[in-house]
Amino acid sequence: MRVRALLVLLVATVAAVLPVAAAGPVAAGGPTSVLMSAPALGRTSSLYTADAGYQSLADYVDAFASGTGSSGDPAEHAVGPEVTLTWLIHDVSVWRVDRVYVGAEGGPWIATQESYDGSTDIWSTPVRWHRSDQPKALLALLAAHGLTDGSELPAGSANDVTAQEYVAED
């Protein structure tokens, strides 16, 4: 009788633990949204991963590729109004912050800090300076969300048109 009770207890324990052990680690999703803010204009907007503009914005700022970026004096690049892009995982954890300086010489410069795995405090990570491969499309998307008005575009540059004239490439 004792052996039977122990056997029933053992089978019940294995039956309860096996599904949990077989499931393995849970990995649910990844980046889901981006909060966009223009402090100088007092405006915000956002995009969710299901929005068509989310992937376009990610492409314009090279959000899902790592690179060495550009060197140079940040003071030369951090010019004029900025648009801050705060990229979130599960809509709550910041994994990347881009500061897009829309008035920088020759078009926007982007200062990026990121900690994709969350193991490092994002604010202690190095800033990577880089440019968009599609600056006009980036500015058009930001303008479409009310985050630029085009007035900060540098005169005489390749971007010497107002943001309203750009056509987003979605």
GROMACS .gro file of C-alpha atoms in nm:
model
  170
    1MET     CA    1   0.000   0.000   0.000
    2ARG     CA    2   0.284   0.238   0.085
    3VAL     CA    3   0.461   0.166  -0.241
    4ARG     CA    4   0.142   0.231  -0.432
    5ALA     CA    5   0.093   0.568  -0.256
    6LEU     CA    6   0.452   0.667  -0.329
    7LEU     CA    7   0.413   0.564  -0.693
    8VAL     CA    8   0.093   0.770  -0.728
    9LEU     CA    9   0.267   1.069  -0.567
   10LEU     CA   10   0.568   1.030  -0.799
   11VAL     CA   11   0.348   1.006  -1.111
   12ALA     CA   12   0.146   1.310  -1.002
   13THR     CA   13   0.462   1.512  -0.939
   14VAL     CA   14   0.611   1.420  -1.276
   15ALA     CA   15   0.281   1.497  -1.449
   16ALA     CA   16   0.271   1.840  -1.288
   17VAL     CA   17   0.637   1.930  -1.354
   18LEU     CA   18   0.683   1.782  -1.704
   19PRO     CA   19   0.474   2.037  -1.900
   20VAL     CA   20   0.654   2.324  -1.730
   21ALA     CA   21   0.999   2.172  -1.783
   22ALA     CA   22   0.925   2.082  -2.146
   23ALA     CA   23   0.808   2.434  -2.229
   24GLY     CA   24   1.156   2.583  -2.199
   25PRO     CA   25   1.227   2.953  -2.162
   26VAL     CA   26   0.963   3.199  -2.272
   27ALA     CA   27   1.058   3.465  -2.525
   28ALA     CA   28   0.767   3.687  -2.613
   29GLY     CA   29   0.805   3.945  -2.882
   30GLY     CA   30   1.050   4.229  -2.912
   31PRO     CA   31   1.035   4.595  -3.007
   32THR     CA   32   0.673   4.707  -3.027
   33SER     CA   33   0.646   5.085  -3.036
   34VAL     CA   34   0.825   5.415  -3.068
   35LEU     CA   35   0.737   5.738  -2.892
   36MET     CA   36   0.835   6.047  -3.094
   37SER     CA   37   0.865   6.387  -2.930
   38ALA     CA   38   0.964   6.733  -3.045
   39PRO     CA   39   1.041   6.926  -2.725
   40ALA     CA   40   1.086   7.262  -2.903
   41LEU     CA   41   0.737   7.234  -3.054
   42GLY     CA   42   0.579   7.067  -2.751
   43ARG     CA   43   0.443   6.785  -2.968
   44THR     CA   44   0.442   6.407  -2.946
   45SER     CA   45   0.334   6.120  -3.166
   46SER     CA   46   0.386   5.746  -3.170
   47LEU     CA   47   0.393   5.445  -3.394
   48TYR     CA   48   0.315   5.084  -3.317
   49THR     CA   49   0.486   4.792  -3.488
   50ALA     CA   50   0.166   4.722  -3.683
   51ASP     CA   51   0.166   5.076  -3.830
   52ALA     CA   52   0.313   5.109  -4.180
   53GLY     CA   53   0.531   5.400  -4.071
   54TYR     CA   54   0.698   5.201  -3.791
   55GLN     CA   55   0.919   4.993  -4.020
   56SER     CA   56   0.981   5.294  -4.244
   57LEU     CA   57   1.103   5.499  -3.948
   58ALA     CA   58   1.317   5.208  -3.829
   59ASP     CA   59   1.471   5.187  -4.177
   60TYR     CA   60   1.529   5.564  -4.198
   61VAL     CA   61   1.722   5.572  -3.869
   62ASP     CA   62   1.876   5.226  -3.918
   63ALA     CA   63   1.718   5.103  -3.595
   64PHE     CA   64   1.774   4.732  -3.641
   65ALA     CA   65   2.129   4.738  -3.770
   66SER     CA   66   2.434   4.808  -3.564
   67GLY     CA   67   2.719   5.009  -3.703
   68THR     CA   68   3.011   5.216  -3.602
   69GLY     CA   69   2.851   5.543  -3.706
   70SER     CA   70   3.043   5.855  -3.790
   71SER     CA   71   3.312   6.032  -3.602
   72GLY     CA   72   3.348   6.401  -3.557
   73ASP     CA   73   3.268   6.666  -3.305
   74PRO     CA   74   2.916   6.612  -3.166
   75ALA     CA   75   2.885   6.988  -3.120
   76GLU     CA   76   2.890   7.019  -3.499
   77HIS     CA   77   2.604   6.774  -3.536
   78ALA     CA   78   2.380   6.861  -3.238
   79VAL     CA   79   2.239   7.172  -3.405
   80GLY     CA   80   1.891   7.316  -3.379
   81PRO     CA   81   1.568   7.149  -3.280
   82GLU     CA   82   1.569   6.778  -3.218
   83VAL     CA   83   1.314   6.503  -3.240
   84THR     CA   84   1.361   6.229  -2.982
   85LEU     CA   85   1.267   5.875  -3.081
   86THR     CA   86   1.226   5.644  -2.781
   87TRP     CA   87   1.203   5.281  -2.893
   88LEU     CA   88   1.024   5.043  -2.657
   89ILE     CA   89   1.007   4.668  -2.604
   90HIS     CA   90   0.664   4.551  -2.487
   91ASP     CA   91   0.565   4.919  -2.476
   92VAL     CA   92   0.744   4.970  -2.143
   93SER     CA   93   1.120   4.903  -2.162
   94VAL     CA   94   1.344   5.149  -2.346
   95TRP     CA   95   1.598   4.972  -2.566
   96ARG     CA   96   1.706   5.259  -2.791
   97VAL     CA   97   1.691   5.638  -2.802
   98ASP     CA   98   1.759   5.838  -3.118
   99ARG     CA   99   1.796   6.213  -3.111
  100VAL     CA  100   1.739   6.339  -3.464
  101TYR     CA  101   1.890   6.685  -3.510
  102VAL     CA  102   1.683   6.808  -3.801
  103GLY     CA  103   1.867   7.140  -3.836
  104ALA     CA  104   2.218   6.999  -3.860
  105GLU     CA  105   2.439   7.104  -4.150
  106GLY     CA  106   2.358   6.907  -4.464
  107GLY     CA  107   2.048   6.749  -4.319
  108PRO     CA  108   1.967   6.553  -4.006
  109TRP     CA  109   2.226   6.389  -3.784
  110ILE     CA  110   2.121   6.112  -3.546
  111ALA     CA  111   2.269   6.044  -3.201
  112THR     CA  112   2.187   5.691  -3.090
  113GLN     CA  113   2.216   5.514  -2.757
  114GLU     CA  114   2.095   5.157  -2.718
  115SER     CA  115   2.084   4.859  -2.486
  116TYR     CA  116   1.881   4.596  -2.665
  117ASP     CA  117   1.918   4.324  -2.404
  118GLY     CA  118   1.854   4.556  -2.111
  119SER     CA  119   2.171   4.442  -1.931
  120THR     CA  120   2.328   4.788  -1.951
  121ASP     CA  121   2.182   5.120  -1.841
  122ILE     CA  122   2.099   5.286  -2.173
  123TRP     CA  123   2.217   5.627  -2.051
  124SER     CA  124   2.565   5.492  -1.981
  125THR     CA  125   2.609   5.348  -2.330
  126PRO     CA  126   2.820   5.539  -2.583
  127VAL     CA  127   2.651   5.774  -2.827
  128ARG     CA  128   2.680   5.665  -3.190
  129TRP     CA  129   2.652   5.950  -3.442
  130HIS     CA  130   2.526   5.865  -3.787
  131ARG     CA  131   2.320   5.992  -4.078
  132SER     CA  132   2.009   5.857  -4.240
  133ASP     CA  133   2.040   5.693  -4.580
  134GLN     CA  134   1.704   5.857  -4.662
  135PRO     CA  135   1.706   6.201  -4.496
  136LYS     CA  136   1.421   6.346  -4.703
  137ALA     CA  137   1.194   6.051  -4.626
  138LEU     CA  138   1.288   6.071  -4.257
  139LEU     CA  139   1.202   6.442  -4.245
  140ALA     CA  140   0.878   6.379  -4.435
  141LEU     CA  141   0.769   6.115  -4.187
  142LEU     CA  142   0.850   6.341  -3.892
  143ALA     CA  143   0.667   6.632  -4.058
  144ALA     CA  144   0.364   6.410  -4.128
  145HIS     CA  145   0.345   6.350  -3.753
  146GLY     CA  146   0.367   6.723  -3.677
  147LEU     CA  147   0.716   6.697  -3.530
  148THR     CA  148   0.889   6.940  -3.767
  149ASP     CA  149   0.768   7.239  -3.957
  150GLY     CA  150   1.048   7.250  -4.214
  151SER     CA  151   1.180   7.585  -4.100
  152GLU     CA  152   1.492   7.432  -3.944
  153LEU     CA  153   1.619   7.287  -4.272
  154PRO     CA  154   1.956   7.438  -4.359
  155ALA     CA  155   1.964   7.677  -4.653
  156GLY     CA  156   2.184   7.577  -4.943
  157SER     CA  157   2.193   7.210  -4.850
  158ALA     CA  158   2.066   6.909  -5.038
  159ASN     CA  159   1.757   6.934  -4.820
  160ASP     CA  160   1.677   7.294  -4.915
  161VAL     CA  161   1.305   7.241  -4.951
  162THR     CA  162   1.033   7.244  -4.693
  163ALA     CA  163   0.933   6.921  -4.524
  164GLN     CA  164   0.587   6.951  -4.680
  165GLU     CA  165   0.743   6.898  -5.024
  166TYR     CA  166   0.891   6.562  -4.928
  167VAL     CA  167   0.707   6.249  -5.025
  168ALA     CA  168   0.731   5.966  -4.773
  169GLU     CA  169   0.838   5.637  -4.919
  170ASP     CA  170   0.604   5.393  -4.744
   0.00000   0.00000   0.00000
